[in-house]
PDB file of C-alpha atoms in Angstrom:
ATOM      1  CA  MET A   1      20.098  84.406   0.647  1.00  0.00           C
ATOM      2  CA  THR A   2      18.343  82.535  -2.298  1.00  0.00           C
ATOM      3  CA  LEU A   3      17.105  79.815  -0.110  1.00  0.00           C
ATOM      4  CA  LEU A   4      15.815  82.346   2.463  1.00  0.00           C
ATOM      5  CA  THR A   5      14.004  84.127  -0.438  1.00  0.00           C
ATOM      6  CA  LEU A   6      12.530  81.015  -1.708  1.00  0.00           C
ATOM      7  CA  ALA A   7      11.362  80.127   1.870  1.00  0.00           C
ATOM      8  CA  ILE A   8       9.356  83.255   2.538  1.00  0.00           C
ATOM      9  CA  ALA A   9       8.249  84.084  -0.983  1.00  0.00           C
ATOM     10  CA  PRO A  10       5.202  81.848  -1.050  1.00  0.00           C
ATOM     11  CA  VAL A  11       4.268  83.211   2.306  1.00  0.00           C
ATOM     12  CA  PHE A  12       4.021  86.818   1.113  1.00  0.00           C
ATOM     13  CA  ILE A  13       2.391  85.838  -2.045  1.00  0.00           C
ATOM     14  CA  ILE A  14      -0.492  84.308  -0.042  1.00  0.00           C
ATOM     15  CA  ILE A  15      -0.533  87.354   2.302  1.00  0.00           C
ATOM     16  CA  PHE A  16      -0.703  89.759  -0.825  1.00  0.00           C
ATOM     17  CA  TYR A  17      -3.602  87.640  -2.121  1.00  0.00           C
ATOM     18  CA  ILE A  18      -5.595  87.794   1.150  1.00  0.00           C
ATOM     19  CA  PHE A  19      -4.922  91.571   1.460  1.00  0.00           C
ATOM     20  CA  ILE A  20      -6.181  92.040  -2.230  1.00  0.00           C
ATOM     21  CA  LYS A  21      -9.288  89.852  -1.338  1.00  0.00           C
ATOM     22  CA  ASP A  22     -10.081  92.159   1.601  1.00  0.00           C
ATOM     23  CA  LYS A  23     -12.003  94.400  -0.691  1.00  0.00           C
ATOM     24  CA  TYR A  24     -14.039  96.810   1.393  1.00  0.00           C
ATOM     25  CA  GLU A  25     -12.120  97.876   4.624  1.00  0.00           C
ATOM     26  CA  LYS A  26      -8.470  97.204   4.717  1.00  0.00           C
ATOM     27  CA  GLU A  27      -7.005  96.157   7.985  1.00  0.00           C
ATOM     28  CA  PRO A  28      -4.207  98.466   9.526  1.00  0.00           C
ATOM     29  CA  LYS A  29      -0.768  97.254   8.306  1.00  0.00           C
ATOM     30  CA  ARG A  30       0.745  97.624  11.834  1.00  0.00           C
ATOM     31  CA  LEU A  31      -1.910  95.264  13.292  1.00  0.00           C
ATOM     32  CA  LEU A  32      -1.230  92.807  10.331  1.00  0.00           C
ATOM     33  CA  VAL A  33       2.548  92.875  11.058  1.00  0.00           C
ATOM     34  CA  TYR A  34       1.842  92.302  14.862  1.00  0.00           C
ATOM     35  CA  ASN A  35      -0.396  89.185  13.997  1.00  0.00           C
ATOM     36  CA  PHE A  36       2.304  88.005  11.679  1.00  0.00           C
ATOM     37  CA  LEU A  37       4.962  88.308  14.268  1.00  0.00           C
ATOM     38  CA  LEU A  38       2.803  86.539  16.835  1.00  0.00           C
ATOM     39  CA  GLY A  39       2.390  83.615  14.616  1.00  0.00           C
ATOM     40  CA  ALA A  40       6.092  83.521  13.779  1.00  0.00           C
ATOM     41  CA  ILE A  41       7.300  83.598  17.255  1.00  0.00           C
ATOM     42  CA  VAL A  42       4.638  82.948  19.930  1.00  0.00           C
ATOM     43  CA  SER A  43       2.713  80.322  17.868  1.00  0.00           C
ATOM     44  CA  ILE A  44       5.906  78.371  17.453  1.00  0.00           C
ATOM     45  CA  ILE A  45       6.733  78.440  21.031  1.00  0.00           C
ATOM     46  CA  ILE A  46       3.236  77.326  22.147  1.00  0.00           C
ATOM     47  CA  THR A  47       3.243  74.468  19.499  1.00  0.00           C
ATOM     48  CA  THR A  48       6.609  73.351  20.796  1.00  0.00           C
ATOM     49  CA  LEU A  49       5.363  73.189  24.296  1.00  0.00           C
ATOM     50  CA  LEU A  50       2.138  71.352  23.172  1.00  0.00           C
ATOM     51  CA  TYR A  51       4.228  68.871  21.201  1.00  0.00           C
ATOM     52  CA  ILE A  52       6.194  68.133  24.429  1.00  0.00           C
ATOM     53  CA  ILE A  53       2.946  68.015  26.765  1.00  0.00           C
ATOM     54  CA  ILE A  54       1.022  65.739  24.301  1.00  0.00           C
ATOM     55  CA  ASP A  55       3.887  63.431  23.464  1.00  0.00           C
ATOM     56  CA  ILE A  56       4.841  62.555  26.977  1.00  0.00           C
ATOM     57  CA  PRO A  57       1.679  60.422  27.570  1.00  0.00           C
ATOM     58  CA  LEU A  58       1.590  59.317  24.075  1.00  0.00           C
ATOM     59  CA  PRO A  59       5.077  57.976  23.169  1.00  0.00           C
ATOM     60  CA  LEU A  60       4.487  57.258  19.446  1.00  0.00           C
ATOM     61  CA  LYS A  61       7.393  54.950  18.426  1.00  0.00           C
ATOM     62  CA  ASN A  62       5.968  52.566  15.660  1.00  0.00           C
ATOM     63  CA  HIS A  63       6.172  54.338  12.352  1.00  0.00           C
ATOM     64  CA  ASP A  64       4.386  51.492  10.606  1.00  0.00           C
ATOM     65  CA  SER A  65       1.316  51.709  12.833  1.00  0.00           C
ATOM     66  CA  VAL A  66      -1.679  53.460  11.022  1.00  0.00           C
ATOM     67  CA  PHE A  67      -3.258  54.135  14.510  1.00  0.00           C
ATOM     68  CA  GLU A  68      -0.176  55.920  15.883  1.00  0.00           C
ATOM     69  CA  GLN A  69       0.300  57.943  12.801  1.00  0.00           C
ATOM     70  CA  PHE A  70      -3.456  58.924  13.049  1.00  0.00           C
ATOM     71  CA  ILE A  71      -2.756  60.148  16.701  1.00  0.00           C
ATOM     72  CA  LYS A  72       0.350  61.918  15.553  1.00  0.00           C
ATOM     73  CA  ALA A  73      -1.365  63.682  12.562  1.00  0.00           C
ATOM     74  CA  PHE A  74      -4.578  64.768  14.219  1.00  0.00           C
ATOM     75  CA  PHE A  75      -3.483  65.389  17.943  1.00  0.00           C
ATOM     76  CA  VAL A  76       0.104  65.821  18.185  1.00  0.00           C
ATOM     77  CA  VAL A  77       0.678  67.884  15.000  1.00  0.00           C
ATOM     78  CA  GLY A  78      -2.745  69.160  13.812  1.00  0.00           C
ATOM     79  CA  LEU A  79      -4.159  70.113  17.098  1.00  0.00           C
ATOM     80  CA  SER A  80      -0.926  71.467  18.521  1.00  0.00           C
ATOM     81  CA  GLU A  81      -0.372  73.814  15.518  1.00  0.00           C
ATOM     82  CA  GLU A  82      -3.860  74.990  14.923  1.00  0.00           C
ATOM     83  CA  PHE A  83      -4.555  75.592  18.479  1.00  0.00           C
ATOM     84  CA  SER A  84      -1.559  77.661  18.955  1.00  0.00           C
ATOM     85  CA  LYS A  85      -2.890  79.825  15.993  1.00  0.00           C
ATOM     86  CA  TYR A  86      -6.387  79.713  17.309  1.00  0.00           C
ATOM     87  CA  ILE A  87      -5.514  81.322  20.720  1.00  0.00           C
ATOM     88  CA  ILE A  88      -3.751  84.201  19.094  1.00  0.00           C
ATOM     89  CA  VAL A  89      -6.600  85.032  16.836  1.00  0.00           C
ATOM     90  CA  ARG A  90      -9.151  84.456  19.682  1.00  0.00           C
ATOM     91  CA  TYR A  91      -7.429  86.513  22.442  1.00  0.00           C
ATOM     92  CA  TYR A  92      -5.498  88.998  20.548  1.00  0.00           C
ATOM     93  CA  SER A  93      -7.097  89.658  17.270  1.00  0.00           C
ATOM     94  CA  GLN A  94     -10.759  89.064  17.621  1.00  0.00           C
ATOM     95  CA  PRO A  95     -11.364  91.438  20.688  1.00  0.00           C
ATOM     96  CA  HIS A  96      -9.611  94.256  18.603  1.00  0.00           C
ATOM     97  CA  LYS A  97     -11.834  97.195  17.536  1.00  0.00           C
ATOM     98  CA  GLU A  98     -10.320  96.844  13.934  1.00  0.00           C
ATOM     99  CA  TYR A  99     -11.795  93.328  13.768  1.00  0.00           C
ATOM    100  CA  ASN A 100     -15.096  94.723  12.541  1.00  0.00           C
ATOM    101  CA  GLU A 101     -16.370  92.495   9.654  1.00  0.00           C
ATOM    102  CA  PRO A 102     -16.493  88.817   9.125  1.00  0.00           C
ATOM    103  CA  PHE A 103     -13.834  88.767   6.644  1.00  0.00           C
ATOM    104  CA  ASP A 104     -11.389  90.014   9.255  1.00  0.00           C
ATOM    105  CA  GLY A 105     -11.460  86.630  10.842  1.00  0.00           C
ATOM    106  CA  ILE A 106      -9.937  85.236   7.553  1.00  0.00           C
ATOM    107  CA  VAL A 107      -7.290  88.040   7.284  1.00  0.00           C
ATOM    108  CA  TYR A 108      -5.986  87.732  10.928  1.00  0.00           C
ATOM    109  CA  ALA A 109      -6.124  83.888  10.832  1.00  0.00           C
ATOM    110  CA  VAL A 110      -4.082  83.793   7.499  1.00  0.00           C
ATOM    111  CA  MET A 111      -1.661  86.476   9.008  1.00  0.00           C
ATOM    112  CA  VAL A 112      -0.942  84.510  12.142  1.00  0.00           C
ATOM    113  CA  SER A 113      -0.742  81.241  10.096  1.00  0.00           C
ATOM    114  CA  MET A 114       1.642  82.749   7.618  1.00  0.00           C
ATOM    115  CA  GLY A 115       3.841  83.931  10.450  1.00  0.00           C
ATOM    116  CA  PHE A 116       3.978  80.351  11.726  1.00  0.00           C
ATOM    117  CA  ALA A 117       4.435  78.907   8.121  1.00  0.00           C
ATOM    118  CA  ALA A 118       7.401  81.446   7.548  1.00  0.00           C
ATOM    119  CA  THR A 119       9.285  80.282  10.582  1.00  0.00           C
ATOM    120  CA  GLU A 120       8.609  76.700   9.893  1.00  0.00           C
ATOM    121  CA  ASN A 121       9.421  76.949   6.226  1.00  0.00           C
ATOM    122  CA  ILE A 122      12.715  78.780   6.816  1.00  0.00           C
ATOM    123  CA  MET A 123      13.852  75.936   8.945  1.00  0.00           C
ATOM    124  CA  TYR A 124      12.818  73.240   6.519  1.00  0.00           C
ATOM    125  CA  VAL A 125      14.258  74.971   3.479  1.00  0.00           C
ATOM    126  CA  LEU A 126      17.653  75.865   5.118  1.00  0.00           C
ATOM    127  CA  GLN A 127      17.930  72.290   6.122  1.00  0.00           C
ATOM    128  CA  GLY A 128      16.673  70.584   2.875  1.00  0.00           C
ATOM    129  CA  GLY A 129      17.608  72.969   0.185  1.00  0.00           C
ATOM    130  CA  MET A 130      16.168  74.074  -3.126  1.00  0.00           C
ATOM    131  CA  GLU A 131      14.004  71.021  -3.805  1.00  0.00           C
ATOM    132  CA  VAL A 132      12.346  71.259  -0.387  1.00  0.00           C
ATOM    133  CA  ALA A 133      11.650  74.992  -0.963  1.00  0.00           C
ATOM    134  CA  ILE A 134       9.921  74.323  -4.343  1.00  0.00           C
ATOM    135  CA  ILE A 135       7.870  71.422  -2.958  1.00  0.00           C
ATOM    136  CA  ARG A 136       6.684  73.198   0.181  1.00  0.00           C
ATOM    137  CA  ALA A 137       5.753  76.389  -1.851  1.00  0.00           C
ATOM    138  CA  PHE A 138       3.213  74.392  -3.568  1.00  0.00           C
ATOM    139  CA  THR A 139       2.117  72.172  -0.694  1.00  0.00           C
ATOM    140  CA  ALA A 140       2.788  72.976   2.999  1.00  0.00           C
ATOM    141  CA  VAL A 141       2.575  76.781   2.684  1.00  0.00           C
ATOM    142  CA  PRO A 142      -0.724  76.767   0.868  1.00  0.00           C
ATOM    143  CA  ALA A 143      -2.066  74.163   3.234  1.00  0.00           C
ATOM    144  CA  HIS A 144      -1.334  76.319   6.185  1.00  0.00           C
ATOM    145  CA  ALA A 145      -3.264  79.195   4.425  1.00  0.00           C
ATOM    146  CA  THR A 146      -6.233  76.872   3.655  1.00  0.00           C
ATOM    147  CA  PHE A 147      -6.505  75.673   7.194  1.00  0.00           C
ATOM    148  CA  ALA A 148      -6.494  79.385   8.387  1.00  0.00           C
ATOM    149  CA  ILE A 149      -9.058  80.429   6.007  1.00  0.00           C
ATOM    150  CA  LEU A 150     -11.418  77.722   7.139  1.00  0.00           C
ATOM    151  CA  MET A 151     -10.827  78.634  10.772  1.00  0.00           C
ATOM    152  CA  GLY A 152     -10.966  82.319  10.063  1.00  0.00           C
ATOM    153  CA  TYR A 153     -14.295  81.957   8.262  1.00  0.00           C
ATOM    154  CA  PHE A 154     -16.098  80.791  11.383  1.00  0.00           C
ATOM    155  CA  MET A 155     -14.026  82.964  13.739  1.00  0.00           C
ATOM    156  CA  GLY A 156     -15.140  85.889  11.641  1.00  0.00           C
ATOM    157  CA  ARG A 157     -18.717  84.972  12.005  1.00  0.00           C
ATOM    158  CA  ALA A 158     -18.351  84.350  15.662  1.00  0.00           C
ATOM    159  CA  LYS A 159     -17.576  87.945  16.624  1.00  0.00           C
ATOM    160  CA  PHE A 160     -20.889  89.086  15.361  1.00  0.00           C
ATOM    161  CA  SER A 161     -22.924  86.137  16.624  1.00  0.00           C
ATOM    162  CA  ASN A 162     -24.666  85.158  19.840  1.00  0.00           C
ATOM    163  CA  ASN A 163     -23.016  81.620  19.423  1.00  0.00           C
ATOM    164  CA  ARG A 164     -19.393  82.829  19.506  1.00  0.00           C
ATOM    165  CA  ALA A 165     -17.987  79.975  21.445  1.00  0.00           C
ATOM    166  CA  ILE A 166     -19.499  77.405  19.065  1.00  0.00           C
ATOM    167  CA  LEU A 167     -18.446  79.097  15.983  1.00  0.00           C
ATOM    168  CA  ASN A 168     -14.861  79.602  17.187  1.00  0.00           C
ATOM    169  CA  LEU A 169     -14.640  76.059  18.118  1.00  0.00           C
ATOM    170  CA  THR A 170     -16.070  74.985  14.872  1.00  0.00           C
ATOM    171  CA  GLY A 171     -13.308  76.997  13.049  1.00  0.00           C
ATOM    172  CA  LEU A 172     -10.701  75.263  15.315  1.00  0.00           C
ATOM    173  CA  PHE A 173     -12.222  71.928  14.606  1.00  0.00           C
ATOM    174  CA  LEU A 174     -12.188  72.317  10.843  1.00  0.00           C
ATOM    175  CA  ALA A 175      -8.635  73.594  10.797  1.00  0.00           C
ATOM    176  CA  VAL A 176      -7.505  70.510  12.941  1.00  0.00           C
ATOM    177  CA  LEU A 177      -9.591  68.123  10.773  1.00  0.00           C
ATOM    178  CA  PHE A 178      -8.101  69.321   7.446  1.00  0.00           C
ATOM    179  CA  HIS A 179      -4.759  69.592   8.904  1.00  0.00           C
ATOM    180  CA  GLY A 180      -4.719  66.202  10.309  1.00  0.00           C
ATOM    181  CA  ALA A 181      -6.037  64.584   7.173  1.00  0.00           C
ATOM    182  CA  TYR A 182      -3.455  66.302   5.083  1.00  0.00           C
ATOM    183  CA  ASP A 183      -0.550  64.974   7.397  1.00  0.00           C
ATOM    184  CA  PHE A 184      -2.062  61.600   8.078  1.00  0.00           C
ATOM    185  CA  PHE A 185      -1.955  60.480   4.434  1.00  0.00           C
ATOM    186  CA  LEU A 186       1.619  61.737   4.214  1.00  0.00           C
ATOM    187  CA  PHE A 187       2.664  59.971   7.469  1.00  0.00           C
ATOM    188  CA  ILE A 188       1.419  56.564   6.337  1.00  0.00           C
ATOM    189  CA  ASP A 189       3.707  56.627   3.421  1.00  0.00           C
ATOM    190  CA  PHE A 190       4.552  52.893   4.045  1.00  0.00           C
ATOM    191  CA  ILE A 191       1.085  52.221   2.230  1.00  0.00           C
ATOM    192  CA  PRO A 192       1.878  52.678  -1.455  1.00  0.00           C
ATOM    193  CA  GLY A 193      -0.032  55.495  -3.221  1.00  0.00           C
ATOM    194  CA  VAL A 194      -2.008  56.659  -0.158  1.00  0.00           C
ATOM    195  CA  TRP A 195      -0.133  59.915  -0.171  1.00  0.00           C
ATOM    196  CA  ILE A 196      -2.661  61.044  -2.820  1.00  0.00           C
ATOM    197  CA  GLY A 197      -5.269  61.326  -0.093  1.00  0.00           C
ATOM    198  CA  ALA A 198      -3.240  64.326   1.415  1.00  0.00           C
ATOM    199  CA  PHE A 199      -3.665  66.226  -1.921  1.00  0.00           C
ATOM    200  CA  ILE A 200      -7.352  65.234  -2.444  1.00  0.00           C
ATOM    201  CA  SER A 201      -8.047  66.571   1.170  1.00  0.00           C
ATOM    202  CA  LEU A 202      -6.127  69.786   0.486  1.00  0.00           C
ATOM    203  CA  PHE A 203      -7.985  70.285  -2.834  1.00  0.00           C
ATOM    204  CA  ILE A 204     -11.273  69.945  -0.888  1.00  0.00           C
ATOM    205  CA  GLY A 205      -9.979  72.434   1.646  1.00  0.00           C
ATOM    206  CA  ILE A 206      -8.977  74.825  -1.018  1.00  0.00           C
ATOM    207  CA  VAL A 207     -12.471  74.750  -2.727  1.00  0.00           C
ATOM    208  CA  LEU A 208     -14.151  75.339   0.661  1.00  0.00           C
ATOM    209  CA  ALA A 209     -11.626  78.254   1.466  1.00  0.00           C
ATOM    210  CA  ARG A 210     -12.527  79.918  -1.959  1.00  0.00           C
ATOM    211  CA  LYS A 211     -16.232  79.723  -1.139  1.00  0.00           C
ATOM    212  CA  ALA A 212     -15.531  81.051   2.414  1.00  0.00           C
ATOM    213  CA  ILE A 213     -13.730  84.025   0.863  1.00  0.00           C
ATOM    214  CA  ARG A 214     -16.471  84.869  -1.476  1.00  0.00           C
ATOM    215  CA  ARG A 215     -19.232  84.454   1.079  1.00  0.00           C
ATOM    216  CA  HIS A 216     -17.535  86.856   3.607  1.00  0.00           C
ATOM    217  CA  GLN A 217     -16.789  89.336   0.779  1.00  0.00           C
ATOM    218  CA  PHE A 218     -20.487  89.384  -0.155  1.00  0.00           C
ATOM    219  CA  ASN A 219     -21.686  89.513   3.443  1.00  0.00           C
ATOM    220  CA  SER A 220     -19.186  92.364   4.379  1.00  0.00           C
ATOM    221  CA  HIS A 221     -20.603  95.074   6.473  1.00  0.00           C
ATOM    222  CA  PHE A 222     -19.045  97.503   4.121  1.00  0.00           C
ATOM    223  CA  ASN A 223     -20.434  95.986   0.927  1.00  0.00           C
ATOM    224  CA  ILE A 224     -22.956  98.620  -0.298  1.00  0.00           C
ATOM    225  CA  HIS A 225     -24.291  96.114  -2.982  1.00  0.00           C
ATOM    226  CA  ARG A 226     -25.258  93.476  -0.303  1.00  0.00           C
ATOM    227  CA  GLU A 227     -28.831  94.252  -0.097  1.00  0.00           C
ATOM    228  CA  GLN A 228     -29.293  94.966  -3.854  1.00  0.00           C
TER     229      GLN A 228
END
């Protein structure tokens, strides 16, 4: 029970943080739960299928190959995981009538991503124990949230733009880019000290994510002070 609590605690802390940041028009809790569950179940299934599909023509066997680890980080892991979240936001959340301001893109992307992160984290923590739980609480889980905010920022703009497809795909691209960069520097651990690149890329992502949150808060359709 302690490990399970440690596994899901950072997920719900992030969810609460985003819920608070949604200042002007809260989303229905029922819809938030649905998005979380879709991330926790459907997104994991899609990711697993994509892992298999992509891995068949790309049999990556050489752990010490920088190129192979690049392919694994950006295409096998980054693209598979972020695309599985993207299609849920794109085809379930975005068309919903409650998705009625740009900030909602961030909210729903984070809910889907935290559902995914919860399932993933439970599996890792139950296998790896307390140390893994603590490490991932400050690395992998916030990373998933960061990628989701970057994707959600553009998907939030997309619903209210004539360039919907371009903005949606820009969000997906940024999520894959930052996810791939984070994983890539961790995967090439055979190069001493290069792991620091993962946390530099994550720090840059967090800075951009905070700016994205502030910008969508200010530009909210429900912000009565926006024009003042």
